[in-house]
């Protein structure tokens, strides 16, 4: 996102908390959370975000029991972590993207996409590949992978599933598109953080990382066609598919204008909040002017019948009188934003756990070990940079936060071999972008799952067995895996490697 | 931009070579008390005239000699 300030957030700073049992114990809250997530989501098959919140809370409490001396510093570090811009930036993206995607959803954009797919003869074989392509383009345009996941799960996912595409492959394709955009978009916060922390300019890192991204993307595109041909796991009943085809509506495509406004304003350099707000305003106007959705589909005050409020305000715009049990606020603005409330709490806690790991010195210990024993040659150094970046991100789950944590070490290891800023930034960004959308506890996967569960209430035909559990997605995020593989191969073979003697990145300066 | 997108599609050696007289900007990667060292990939350039404070900093050097078979060379800090 357009948030270069996030690069100034607290980095892996000095050790300030001592743990009984050594520095490694500072990783306990995060490791406990991951173990909890695997147990809850993977083994028990419970995907509830609320359960993960408890897992992270218990992890933070357990970690505290191992702190030497005063526990106040530990408690303060929890606050310090939660106050970081990276977490808030992600939450803001979810709230805005949630409102926007929900408003396009009630405005029949899904029916418009369905109409286009049917008219163009795009069936379940090609739908996931095309979804990947369009998600990649949107994410590259607006610079937020999370926002792209929300929009595409709300809009393309139901259209694809209704047309017979496999739900798991569809989800993987959407996550892959988000990885592509987070990695390559000039306005993505991960792109900016990777450039700033490795003494490089944004234009230079985008141009130099294109080769890795495009190789992985072409292979992913082919893989989605092959996977769709091999695994047709759609549970859609023929009559449901027929009903969806019957309700397809070209008028829904008017919302291409709403999406265009977001992409255009984001590319023009406006802040993502501003860009999505403009798109939201256009979407509301389009819905009302063209009769795609009444105002109450977007915002409604449901007032309990029989009371003073019902007698006074009944009949007003945006007010509906309902049974007392159904009273409340509703509509796409409400549902779209509120759907992410639990996830917002979880992410704040995860970032707090990551901050504990940094303050407790687990990162420093890892760096010393890697520099001293593993990174002996430029090839092994680059292999270490790829694998460490990927594994740190697998633990921290929010890619920008992981980047900020690991960036100083990538700079240190890379400079020891005179690997230039562009190459370092590319290794850093690609592998954090990729892993943020693969594992079941990753922010990108959870945000998609959260949006998907809302589809059950949105569409009569969308049943719970079409919801893809977070644990199911990881094998199908082709672009994420392929990007990591491309970088491992590049590190091994020297493909794309640049030394400072070949070219200095633009922000490097001689002392 | 298009040239940038398609630049550097190549496999770069882990032991880059340099020519005598070549002027470079490199990070000084080591200092043993008397002489500095700039490691570029797995190639080592021994750098005369460096100081301990320049480790991990970019310095301007001139290559004096280079042995391509040993992947080692001699260089000195460029003054002025």
Coordinates of C-alpha atoms in Angstrom, one line a residue:
Chain A
X1 CA 0.0 0.0 0.0
X2 CA 1.0 3.6 -0.3
X3 CA 2.6 3.6 3.1
X4 CA 6.3 4.3 3.0
X5 CA 6.1 5.3 6.6
X6 CA 5.8 1.7 7.6
X7 CA 9.5 1.2 6.7
X8 CA 10.4 3.4 9.6
X9 CA 8.7 1.0 12.1
X10 CA 10.6 -0.6 14.9
X11 CA 13.2 -3.0 13.4
X12 CA 14.7 -6.0 15.1
X13 CA 16.1 -3.9 17.8
X14 CA 18.4 -4.5 20.7
X15 CA 17.8 -7.3 23.1
X16 CA 15.8 -5.9 26.1
X17 CA 14.0 -8.9 27.6
X18 CA 15.9 -11.8 29.1
X19 CA 14.4 -15.3 29.1
X20 CA 15.0 -18.2 31.4
X21 CA 16.4 -20.9 29.1
X22 CA 18.0 -18.5 26.6
X23 CA 17.1 -16.2 23.7
X24 CA 15.3 -19.0 21.8
X25 CA 12.6 -18.9 24.4
X26 CA 11.5 -15.5 23.1
X27 CA 10.1 -17.3 20.1
X28 CA 7.8 -19.3 22.4
X29 CA 4.6 -17.2 21.9
X30 CA 4.8 -17.3 18.1
X31 CA 5.8 -21.0 18.0
X32 CA 3.0 -21.9 20.4
X33 CA 0.6 -20.0 18.2
X34 CA 1.7 -21.9 15.1
X35 CA 1.4 -25.2 16.9
X36 CA -2.1 -24.2 18.1
X37 CA -3.1 -23.2 14.6
X38 CA -1.9 -26.5 13.1
X39 CA -3.7 -28.4 15.9
X40 CA -6.9 -26.5 15.7
X41 CA -7.1 -25.9 12.0
X42 CA -5.2 -28.9 10.6
X43 CA -6.0 -31.7 13.0
X44 CA -9.3 -30.7 14.5
X45 CA -10.6 -29.1 11.3
X46 CA -11.8 -26.0 13.2
X47 CA -11.1 -22.9 11.2
X48 CA -12.5 -20.3 13.6
X49 CA -10.4 -17.1 13.8
X50 CA -11.6 -16.6 17.4
X51 CA -9.9 -19.8 18.5
X52 CA -6.6 -18.6 17.0
X53 CA -7.0 -15.4 19.1
X54 CA -7.1 -17.5 22.2
X55 CA -4.1 -19.5 21.0
X56 CA -2.0 -16.3 20.6
X57 CA -3.2 -15.0 24.0
X58 CA -2.2 -18.2 25.8
X59 CA 1.1 -18.1 23.9
X60 CA 1.8 -14.6 25.1
X61 CA 1.0 -15.6 28.7
X62 CA 3.2 -18.7 28.5
X63 CA 6.1 -16.6 27.1
X64 CA 5.8 -14.2 30.1
X65 CA 6.3 -17.0 32.6
X66 CA 9.9 -17.5 31.2
X67 CA 10.9 -13.9 31.6
X68 CA 13.7 -13.1 34.0
X69 CA 13.1 -10.3 36.5
X70 CA 10.4 -7.6 36.0
X71 CA 7.6 -8.6 33.7
X72 CA 6.7 -5.0 32.9
X73 CA 9.1 -4.8 30.0
X74 CA 7.4 -7.9 28.4
X75 CA 4.0 -6.3 28.9
X76 CA 5.2 -3.0 27.4
X77 CA 6.7 -4.9 24.4
X78 CA 3.2 -6.4 23.7
X79 CA 1.9 -2.8 23.4
X80 CA 4.9 -1.7 21.4
X81 CA 4.3 -4.5 18.9
X82 CA 0.5 -3.9 18.6
X83 CA 1.1 -0.2 18.0
X84 CA 3.3 -0.7 14.9
X85 CA 2.1 0.8 11.6
X86 CA 2.4 -2.6 9.7
X87 CA -0.5 -4.2 11.7
X88 CA -2.7 -1.1 11.5
X89 CA -2.0 -0.8 7.8
X90 CA -3.2 -4.3 7.1
X91 CA -6.4 -3.8 9.2
X92 CA -7.2 -0.5 7.4
X93 CA -6.8 -2.4 4.0
X94 CA -9.2 -5.1 5.2
X95 CA -11.9 -2.6 6.4
X96 CA -11.9 -0.5 3.2
X97 CA -11.6 -3.4 0.8
X98 CA -14.3 -5.2 2.7
X99 CA -16.8 -2.4 2.3
X100 CA -15.8 -1.9 -1.4
X101 CA -16.1 -5.6 -2.3
X102 CA -19.4 -6.0 -0.4
X103 CA -20.9 -3.1 -2.2
X104 CA -19.9 -4.5 -5.6
X105 CA -21.3 -7.8 -4.5
X106 CA -24.8 -6.4 -3.8
X107 CA -24.5 -4.5 -7.1
X108 CA -24.5 -7.8 -9.1
X109 CA -20.9 -7.6 -10.1
X110 CA -20.7 -11.4 -9.7
X111 CA -23.6 -11.8 -12.1
X112 CA -21.8 -9.5 -14.5
X113 CA -18.6 -11.6 -14.3
X114 CA -20.7 -14.7 -14.8
X115 CA -22.4 -13.2 -17.9
X116 CA -19.0 -12.3 -19.3
X117 CA -17.6 -15.8 -18.7
X118 CA -20.6 -17.5 -20.3
X119 CA -20.5 -15.1 -23.3
X120 CA -16.8 -15.6 -23.8
X121 CA -17.2 -19.4 -23.4
X122 CA -14.9 -19.5 -20.3
X123 CA -15.7 -22.7 -18.4
X124 CA -14.2 -24.3 -15.3
X125 CA -11.0 -25.3 -17.2
X126 CA -9.9 -21.7 -17.8
X127 CA -11.7 -19.8 -15.0
X128 CA -9.0 -20.3 -12.3
X129 CA -6.2 -19.4 -14.7
X130 CA -8.0 -16.2 -15.8
X131 CA -8.8 -15.4 -12.1
X132 CA -5.1 -15.7 -11.3
X133 CA -4.3 -13.3 -14.2
X134 CA -6.9 -10.7 -13.3
X135 CA -6.1 -10.9 -9.5
X136 CA -2.4 -10.4 -10.3
X137 CA -3.3 -7.3 -12.5
X138 CA -5.6 -5.9 -9.8
X139 CA -3.1 -6.5 -7.0
X140 CA -0.3 -4.9 -9.1
X141 CA -2.5 -1.9 -9.8
X142 CA -3.8 -1.2 -6.3
X143 CA -0.8 -2.6 -4.4
X144 CA -2.6 -4.5 -1.7
X145 CA -2.7 -8.2 -1.8
X146 CA -5.1 -8.5 1.1
X147 CA -7.5 -6.1 -0.6
X148 CA -7.3 -8.2 -3.8
X149 CA -8.0 -11.4 -1.9
X150 CA -11.1 -9.8 -0.3
X151 CA -12.4 -8.5 -3.6
X152 CA -11.8 -11.7 -5.6
X153 CA -13.1 -14.0 -2.9
X154 CA -16.3 -11.9 -2.8
X155 CA -16.7 -11.5 -6.5
X156 CA -14.7 -14.0 -8.7
X157 CA -14.8 -17.0 -6.3
X158 CA -18.6 -17.4 -6.3
X159 CA -18.8 -16.9 -10.1
X160 CA -16.1 -19.5 -10.7
X161 CA -17.6 -22.0 -8.4
X162 CA -21.0 -21.5 -9.8
X163 CA -19.6 -22.2 -13.3
X164 CA -18.1 -25.5 -12.0
X165 CA -14.5 -24.5 -11.2
X166 CA -12.9 -26.3 -8.2
X167 CA -13.2 -24.1 -5.1
X168 CA -9.8 -25.1 -3.8
X169 CA -8.1 -24.3 -7.1
X170 CA -10.0 -21.0 -7.3
X171 CA -8.9 -20.0 -3.8
X172 CA -5.3 -20.9 -4.7
X173 CA -5.5 -18.9 -7.9
X174 CA -6.7 -15.8 -6.0
X175 CA -4.0 -16.1 -3.4
X176 CA -1.4 -16.5 -6.2
X177 CA -2.6 -13.3 -7.8
X178 CA -2.2 -11.5 -4.5
X179 CA 1.4 -12.8 -4.1
X180 CA 2.2 -11.5 -7.6
X181 CA 0.9 -8.0 -6.9
X182 CA 2.4 -7.8 -3.4
X183 CA 5.7 -8.7 -4.9
X184 CA 5.7 -6.5 -8.0
X185 CA 3.4 -3.5 -7.4
X186 CA 5.3 -0.2 -7.2
X187 CA 2.7 1.0 -4.6
X188 CA 2.8 -2.2 -2.5
X189 CA 4.1 -1.6 1.0
X190 CA 6.3 -4.7 0.7
X191 CA 7.9 -3.3 -2.4
X192 CA 8.6 0.0 -0.7
X193 CA 9.9 -1.6 2.5
X194 CA 12.2 -4.0 0.5
X195 CA 13.6 -1.0 -1.5
X196 CA 14.1 1.3 1.4
X197 CA 15.7 -1.2 3.7
X198 CA 18.2 -2.4 1.0
X199 CA 19.3 1.1 -0.1
X200 CA 17.4 0.9 -3.4
X201 CA 14.9 3.0 -5.4
X202 CA 11.4 1.6 -6.0
X203 CA 11.6 1.8 -9.8
X204 CA 14.9 -0.1 -9.9
X205 CA 13.6 -3.0 -7.7
X206 CA 10.4 -3.3 -9.7
X207 CA 12.3 -3.5 -13.0
X208 CA 14.8 -5.9 -11.7
X209 CA 12.3 -8.3 -10.1
X210 CA 10.1 -8.5 -13.1
X211 CA 12.1 -11.4 -14.5
X212 CA 11.6 -13.6 -11.5
X213 CA 7.9 -12.7 -11.2
X214 CA 7.1 -13.3 -14.8
X215 CA 8.8 -16.7 -15.0
X216 CA 6.9 -17.9 -11.9
X217 CA 3.6 -16.4 -13.2
X218 CA 3.8 -18.0 -16.6
X219 CA 4.5 -21.4 -15.0
X220 CA 1.6 -20.8 -12.6
X221 CA -0.8 -19.9 -15.3
X222 CA 0.0 -23.2 -17.1
X223 CA -0.2 -25.1 -13.8
X224 CA -3.8 -23.7 -13.1
X225 CA -5.0 -24.9 -16.5
X226 CA -3.4 -28.4 -15.9
X227 CA -4.7 -28.6 -12.3
X228 CA -8.2 -27.6 -13.5
X229 CA -8.2 -30.3 -16.1
X230 CA -6.9 -32.9 -13.6
X231 CA -8.9 -32.1 -10.5
X232 CA -12.5 -31.3 -11.0
X233 CA -13.7 -31.3 -7.4
X234 CA -16.6 -28.9 -7.8
X235 CA -19.6 -29.9 -5.8
X236 CA -21.9 -27.6 -7.6
X237 CA -25.2 -29.2 -8.6
X238 CA -26.2 -28.9 -12.3
X239 CA -29.5 -27.1 -11.4
X240 CA -27.5 -24.6 -9.3
X241 CA -25.1 -23.9 -12.1
X242 CA -28.1 -23.5 -14.5
X243 CA -29.8 -21.1 -12.1
X244 CA -26.6 -19.0 -11.9
X245 CA -26.4 -18.9 -15.6
X246 CA -30.0 -17.8 -15.8
X247 CA -29.4 -14.9 -13.4
X248 CA -26.2 -13.6 -15.1
X249 CA -26.6 -9.9 -15.9
X250 CA -24.3 -7.8 -18.1
X251 CA -25.4 -4.7 -16.1
X252 CA -23.2 -5.9 -13.2
X253 CA -20.2 -5.1 -15.4
X254 CA -20.9 -1.4 -14.8
X255 CA -18.8 -2.0 -11.7
X256 CA -15.7 -2.4 -13.9
X257 CA -15.9 1.4 -13.6
X258 CA -15.8 1.2 -9.8
X259 CA -12.7 -1.1 -10.0
X260 CA -11.1 1.1 -12.6
X261 CA -11.4 4.1 -10.4
X262 CA -9.6 2.3 -7.6
X263 CA -6.8 1.1 -9.9
X264 CA -6.4 4.5 -11.6
X265 CA -6.2 6.5 -8.5
X266 CA -3.8 4.0 -6.8
X267 CA -1.5 4.1 -9.9
X268 CA -1.8 7.9 -9.9
X269 CA -0.1 7.7 -6.5
X270 CA -3.0 8.4 -4.2
X271 CA -3.1 6.7 -0.8
X272 CA -5.0 3.3 -0.8
X273 CA -7.6 4.7 1.6
X274 CA -8.3 7.5 -0.8
X275 CA -8.3 5.2 -3.9
X276 CA -10.7 2.7 -2.4
X277 CA -12.9 5.4 -1.0
X278 CA -13.4 6.9 -4.5
X279 CA -14.1 3.4 -5.8
X280 CA -16.7 2.9 -3.1
X281 CA -18.4 6.2 -3.8
X282 CA -18.6 5.4 -7.5
X283 CA -19.9 1.9 -6.7
X284 CA -22.7 3.3 -4.5
X285 CA -23.7 5.8 -7.2
X286 CA -23.7 3.1 -9.9
X287 CA -25.9 0.8 -7.7
X288 CA -28.4 3.6 -7.1
X289 CA -28.5 5.2 -10.5
X290 CA -28.7 2.0 -12.5
X291 CA -31.0 0.3 -10.0
X292 CA -28.5 -2.5 -9.3
X293 CA -29.1 -2.4 -5.5
X294 CA -31.3 -0.3 -3.3
X295 CA -29.8 1.9 -0.6
X296 CA -30.8 -0.6 2.1
X297 CA -28.6 -3.3 0.6
X298 CA -25.6 -1.1 1.4
X299 CA -26.7 0.4 4.7
X300 CA -29.8 -0.3 6.7
X301 CA -30.9 0.5 10.3
X302 CA -33.2 -2.4 11.3
X303 CA -35.5 -1.0 14.0
X304 CA -37.4 -3.3 16.3
X305 CA -41.2 -3.2 15.6
X306 CA -43.6 -2.0 18.2
X307 CA -41.4 0.6 19.7
X308 CA -41.2 4.4 19.6
X309 CA -38.3 4.4 17.1
X310 CA -40.3 2.2 14.7
X311 CA -43.3 4.5 14.9
X312 CA -41.3 7.6 14.4
X313 CA -38.6 6.6 11.8
X314 CA -40.4 3.7 10.0
X315 CA -40.6 4.6 6.3
X316 CA -37.5 6.8 6.4
X317 CA -34.8 6.0 3.9
X318 CA -32.4 3.3 5.1
X319 CA -34.7 2.4 8.0
X320 CA -36.6 -0.9 8.1
X321 CA -38.9 -2.1 10.8
X322 CA -38.1 -5.7 11.7
X323 CA -38.9 -8.2 14.4
X324 CA -37.2 -7.3 17.7
X325 CA -34.8 -10.3 17.4
X326 CA -33.5 -9.0 14.0
X327 CA -32.8 -5.4 15.1
X328 CA -29.4 -4.0 14.3
X329 CA -27.3 -2.3 11.6
X330 CA -26.8 -4.1 8.2
X331 CA -25.9 -3.7 4.6
X332 CA -22.7 -4.1 2.6
X333 CA -20.8 -1.3 4.4
X334 CA -21.5 -2.9 7.7
X335 CA -21.0 -6.6 6.8
X336 CA -18.0 -5.8 4.6
X337 CA -16.1 -4.0 7.3
X338 CA -17.2 -5.9 10.4
X339 CA -16.4 -9.3 8.9
X340 CA -12.7 -8.6 9.7
X341 CA -13.0 -7.5 13.3
X342 CA -11.8 -10.8 14.8
X343 CA -9.0 -11.1 12.3
X344 CA -7.9 -7.5 13.2
X345 CA -7.6 -8.5 16.8
X346 CA -5.6 -11.7 15.9
X347 CA -3.1 -9.8 13.7
X348 CA -2.5 -7.2 16.4
X349 CA -1.6 -10.1 18.8
X350 CA 0.6 -11.9 16.3
X351 CA 2.6 -8.7 15.7
X352 CA 2.9 -8.4 19.5
X353 CA 4.3 -12.0 19.6
X354 CA 6.8 -11.2 16.8
X355 CA 8.0 -8.1 18.7
X356 CA 8.6 -10.3 21.8
X357 CA 10.8 -12.6 19.6
X358 CA 12.8 -9.6 18.4
X359 CA 13.2 -8.0 21.8
X360 CA 14.1 -11.3 23.3
X361 CA 17.0 -11.9 20.9
X362 CA 15.9 -15.0 19.0
X363 CA 16.5 -13.2 15.7
X364 CA 20.0 -12.1 16.7
X365 CA 20.9 -15.6 17.7
X366 CA 19.7 -16.9 14.3
X367 CA 21.7 -14.2 12.4
X368 CA 24.9 -15.0 14.3
X369 CA 24.6 -18.7 13.6
X370 CA 23.8 -18.2 9.9
X371 CA 26.6 -15.7 9.3
X372 CA 29.1 -17.8 11.3
X373 CA 28.4 -21.3 10.1
X374 CA 26.2 -21.5 7.0
X375 CA 26.8 -18.5 4.7
X376 CA 30.4 -19.5 3.6
X377 CA 30.1 -18.8 -0.2
X378 CA 28.0 -16.4 -2.2
X379 CA 25.8 -19.3 -3.3
X380 CA 25.2 -20.6 0.2
X381 CA 24.7 -17.0 1.4
X382 CA 21.9 -16.4 -1.1
X383 CA 20.4 -19.8 -0.3
X384 CA 20.3 -18.7 3.3
X385 CA 18.8 -15.4 2.5
X386 CA 16.0 -17.1 0.6
X387 CA 15.2 -19.8 3.1
X388 CA 15.5 -17.6 6.2
X389 CA 13.3 -14.9 4.7
X390 CA 10.7 -17.5 3.7
X391 CA 10.7 -19.2 7.1
X392 CA 10.6 -16.0 9.2
X393 CA 7.6 -15.0 7.2
X394 CA 6.0 -18.4 7.7
X395 CA 6.2 -17.6 11.4
X396 CA 5.2 -14.0 11.5
X397 CA 2.4 -14.4 8.9
X398 CA 2.1 -10.7 7.9
X399 CA 4.5 -10.2 5.1
X400 CA 5.4 -6.5 5.7
X401 CA 6.1 -7.2 9.4
X402 CA 8.3 -10.2 8.5
X403 CA 10.2 -8.0 6.0
X404 CA 10.9 -5.3 8.5
X405 CA 12.1 -7.9 11.0
X406 CA 14.5 -9.7 8.6
X407 CA 15.6 -6.8 6.4
X408 CA 18.7 -5.8 8.5
X409 CA 20.0 -9.4 8.3
X410 CA 19.5 -9.6 4.6
X411 CA 21.4 -6.3 4.2
X412 CA 24.3 -7.6 6.5
X413 CA 24.6 -11.0 4.8
X414 CA 24.3 -9.5 1.3
X415 CA 26.8 -6.7 1.8
X416 CA 29.4 -9.3 3.1
X417 CA 29.4 -10.7 -0.5
X418 CA 28.8 -7.3 -2.2
X419 CA 25.4 -8.4 -3.5
X420 CA 23.8 -5.2 -4.7
X421 CA 20.7 -3.6 -3.3
X422 CA 18.3 -4.6 -6.1
X423 CA 19.2 -8.3 -5.7
X424 CA 18.9 -8.1 -1.9
X425 CA 15.5 -6.3 -2.1
X426 CA 14.2 -8.9 -4.6
X427 CA 15.2 -11.9 -2.4
X428 CA 13.6 -10.2 0.6
X429 CA 10.3 -9.2 -1.1
X430 CA 9.6 -12.2 -3.2
X431 CA 9.9 -14.7 -0.4
X432 CA 8.0 -12.7 2.2
X433 CA 5.2 -12.0 -0.3
X434 CA 5.0 -15.7 -1.2
X435 CA 4.8 -17.2 2.2
X436 CA 2.2 -14.6 3.4
X437 CA -0.4 -16.4 1.4
X438 CA 0.3 -20.1 1.8
X439 CA 0.1 -21.4 5.3
X440 CA -3.2 -21.8 7.1
X441 CA -2.3 -19.2 9.8
X442 CA -1.0 -16.6 7.2
X443 CA -2.9 -13.3 7.2
X444 CA -3.7 -13.6 3.4
X445 CA -5.2 -17.0 3.8
X446 CA -7.3 -16.1 6.8
X447 CA -8.6 -12.9 5.3
X448 CA -9.8 -14.9 2.2
X449 CA -11.4 -17.6 4.4
X450 CA -13.1 -14.9 6.5
X451 CA -14.6 -13.4 3.4
X452 CA -15.6 -16.8 2.0
X453 CA -17.6 -17.8 5.1
X454 CA -19.7 -14.7 4.5
X455 CA -20.7 -16.0 1.0
X456 CA -22.9 -18.7 2.7
X457 CA -25.2 -16.0 3.9
X458 CA -24.9 -14.0 0.7
X459 CA -26.0 -16.6 -1.8
X460 CA -28.7 -19.3 -1.4
X461 CA -26.9 -21.7 -3.5
X462 CA -23.5 -21.3 -1.8
X463 CA -23.3 -24.1 0.7
X464 CA -20.7 -24.6 3.5
X465 CA -19.1 -27.5 1.7
X466 CA -17.9 -25.0 -0.9
X467 CA -16.0 -23.0 1.7
X468 CA -12.3 -23.8 1.5
X469 CA -10.7 -24.3 4.9
X470 CA -7.4 -22.5 5.4
X471 CA -5.5 -25.8 5.8
X472 CA -6.7 -26.9 2.3
X473 CA -5.2 -24.0 0.4
X474 CA -1.4 -24.4 0.7
X475 CA -0.7 -26.9 -2.1
X476 CA -2.6 -24.8 -4.7
X477 CA -0.9 -21.4 -4.2
X478 CA 1.3 -22.1 -7.3
X479 CA 2.7 -18.6 -7.8
X480 CA 3.8 -18.5 -4.2
X481 CA 5.7 -21.8 -4.3
X482 CA 7.1 -21.2 -7.8
X483 CA 8.4 -17.8 -6.7
X484 CA 10.3 -19.4 -3.9
X485 CA 11.6 -22.1 -6.2
X486 CA 12.7 -19.5 -8.8
X487 CA 14.7 -17.8 -6.2
X488 CA 16.3 -21.0 -4.8
X489 CA 17.3 -21.9 -8.4
X490 CA 18.5 -18.3 -9.0
X491 CA 20.6 -18.4 -5.8
X492 CA 22.1 -21.7 -6.8
X493 CA 22.8 -20.9 -10.5
X494 CA 23.5 -17.1 -10.2
X495 CA 20.5 -16.2 -12.5
X496 CA 19.9 -12.5 -12.2
X497 CA 22.6 -12.0 -9.5
X498 CA 24.1 -8.5 -9.4
X499 CA 27.1 -7.3 -7.5
X500 CA 27.8 -3.8 -6.4
X501 CA 30.6 -3.8 -8.9
X502 CA 28.0 -4.5 -11.7
X503 CA 25.6 -1.7 -10.7
X504 CA 25.0 0.3 -7.5
X505 CA 21.4 0.6 -6.5
X506 CA 20.4 4.3 -6.7
X507 CA 20.3 5.1 -3.0
X508 CA 23.7 3.6 -2.1
X509 CA 26.2 6.2 -1.3
X510 CA 30.0 6.0 -0.8
X511 CA 31.2 6.9 2.6
Chain B
X1 CA 11.5 0.8 -18.4
X2 CA 11.1 -2.0 -21.0
X3 CA 14.9 -2.2 -21.2
X4 CA 15.0 -2.4 -17.4
X5 CA 12.4 -5.2 -17.4
X6 CA 14.5 -7.3 -19.7
X7 CA 17.9 -6.4 -18.4
X8 CA 20.1 -8.8 -16.6
X9 CA 18.5 -12.1 -17.7
X10 CA 21.7 -13.9 -17.3
X11 CA 23.6 -16.2 -15.0
X12 CA 26.3 -14.3 -13.1
X13 CA 29.5 -16.1 -12.0
X14 CA 30.1 -16.6 -8.2
X15 CA 33.7 -15.5 -8.9
X16 CA 33.6 -12.2 -10.9
X17 CA 36.8 -11.1 -12.5
X18 CA 38.3 -7.7 -12.7
X19 CA 41.0 -5.9 -14.8
X20 CA 44.0 -4.0 -13.5
X21 CA 43.2 -0.3 -13.5
X22 CA 39.5 -0.9 -13.1
X23 CA 37.8 1.5 -10.7
X24 CA 35.1 0.0 -8.4
X25 CA 32.7 0.9 -5.6
X26 CA 32.5 -2.0 -3.2
X27 CA 31.5 -2.7 0.4
X28 CA 34.7 -3.3 2.5
X29 CA 33.9 -6.6 4.0
X30 CA 36.9 -7.2 6.4
X31 CA 39.9 -5.5 8.0
X32 CA 42.6 -7.5 9.7
X33 CA 44.4 -4.6 11.4
X34 CA 46.7 -3.7 8.5
X35 CA 44.8 -4.5 5.3
X36 CA 41.3 -4.4 4.2
X37 CA 39.4 -7.0 2.2
X38 CA 36.5 -6.6 -0.2
X39 CA 34.7 -9.9 -1.0
X40 CA 32.7 -9.7 -4.3
X41 CA 30.8 -13.0 -4.5
X42 CA 33.6 -15.5 -3.8
X43 CA 36.3 -13.3 -5.3
X44 CA 38.6 -11.6 -2.8
X45 CA 40.2 -8.2 -3.4
X46 CA 42.9 -7.2 -0.9
X47 CA 42.5 -3.5 -0.3
X48 CA 45.5 -1.3 0.7
X49 CA 44.9 2.0 2.5
X50 CA 41.6 1.0 4.2
X51 CA 40.7 1.6 7.8
X52 CA 38.7 -0.4 10.4
X53 CA 35.9 2.2 10.3
X54 CA 35.3 1.5 6.6
X55 CA 34.1 -2.1 7.2
X56 CA 30.5 -2.5 5.9
X57 CA 30.8 0.9 4.1
X58 CA 31.0 1.6 0.4
X59 CA 34.5 2.5 -0.6
X60 CA 36.1 3.5 -4.0
X61 CA 39.0 1.4 -5.0
X62 CA 41.3 0.9 -8.0
X63 CA 42.3 -2.7 -9.0
X64 CA 46.1 -3.0 -9.2
X65 CA 46.4 -6.7 -10.2
X66 CA 44.1 -9.7 -10.6
X67 CA 44.7 -13.4 -10.7
X68 CA 41.8 -15.0 -12.6
X69 CA 42.7 -18.6 -11.7
X70 CA 42.9 -17.8 -7.9
X71 CA 39.9 -15.4 -8.0
X72 CA 42.1 -12.9 -6.0
X73 CA 43.3 -9.5 -6.6
X74 CA 45.1 -6.5 -5.1
X75 CA 43.5 -3.1 -5.0
X76 CA 43.9 0.2 -3.1
X77 CA 41.6 2.9 -1.8
X78 CA 41.2 5.6 -4.3
X79 CA 42.0 9.1 -3.0
X80 CA 40.5 12.3 -4.0

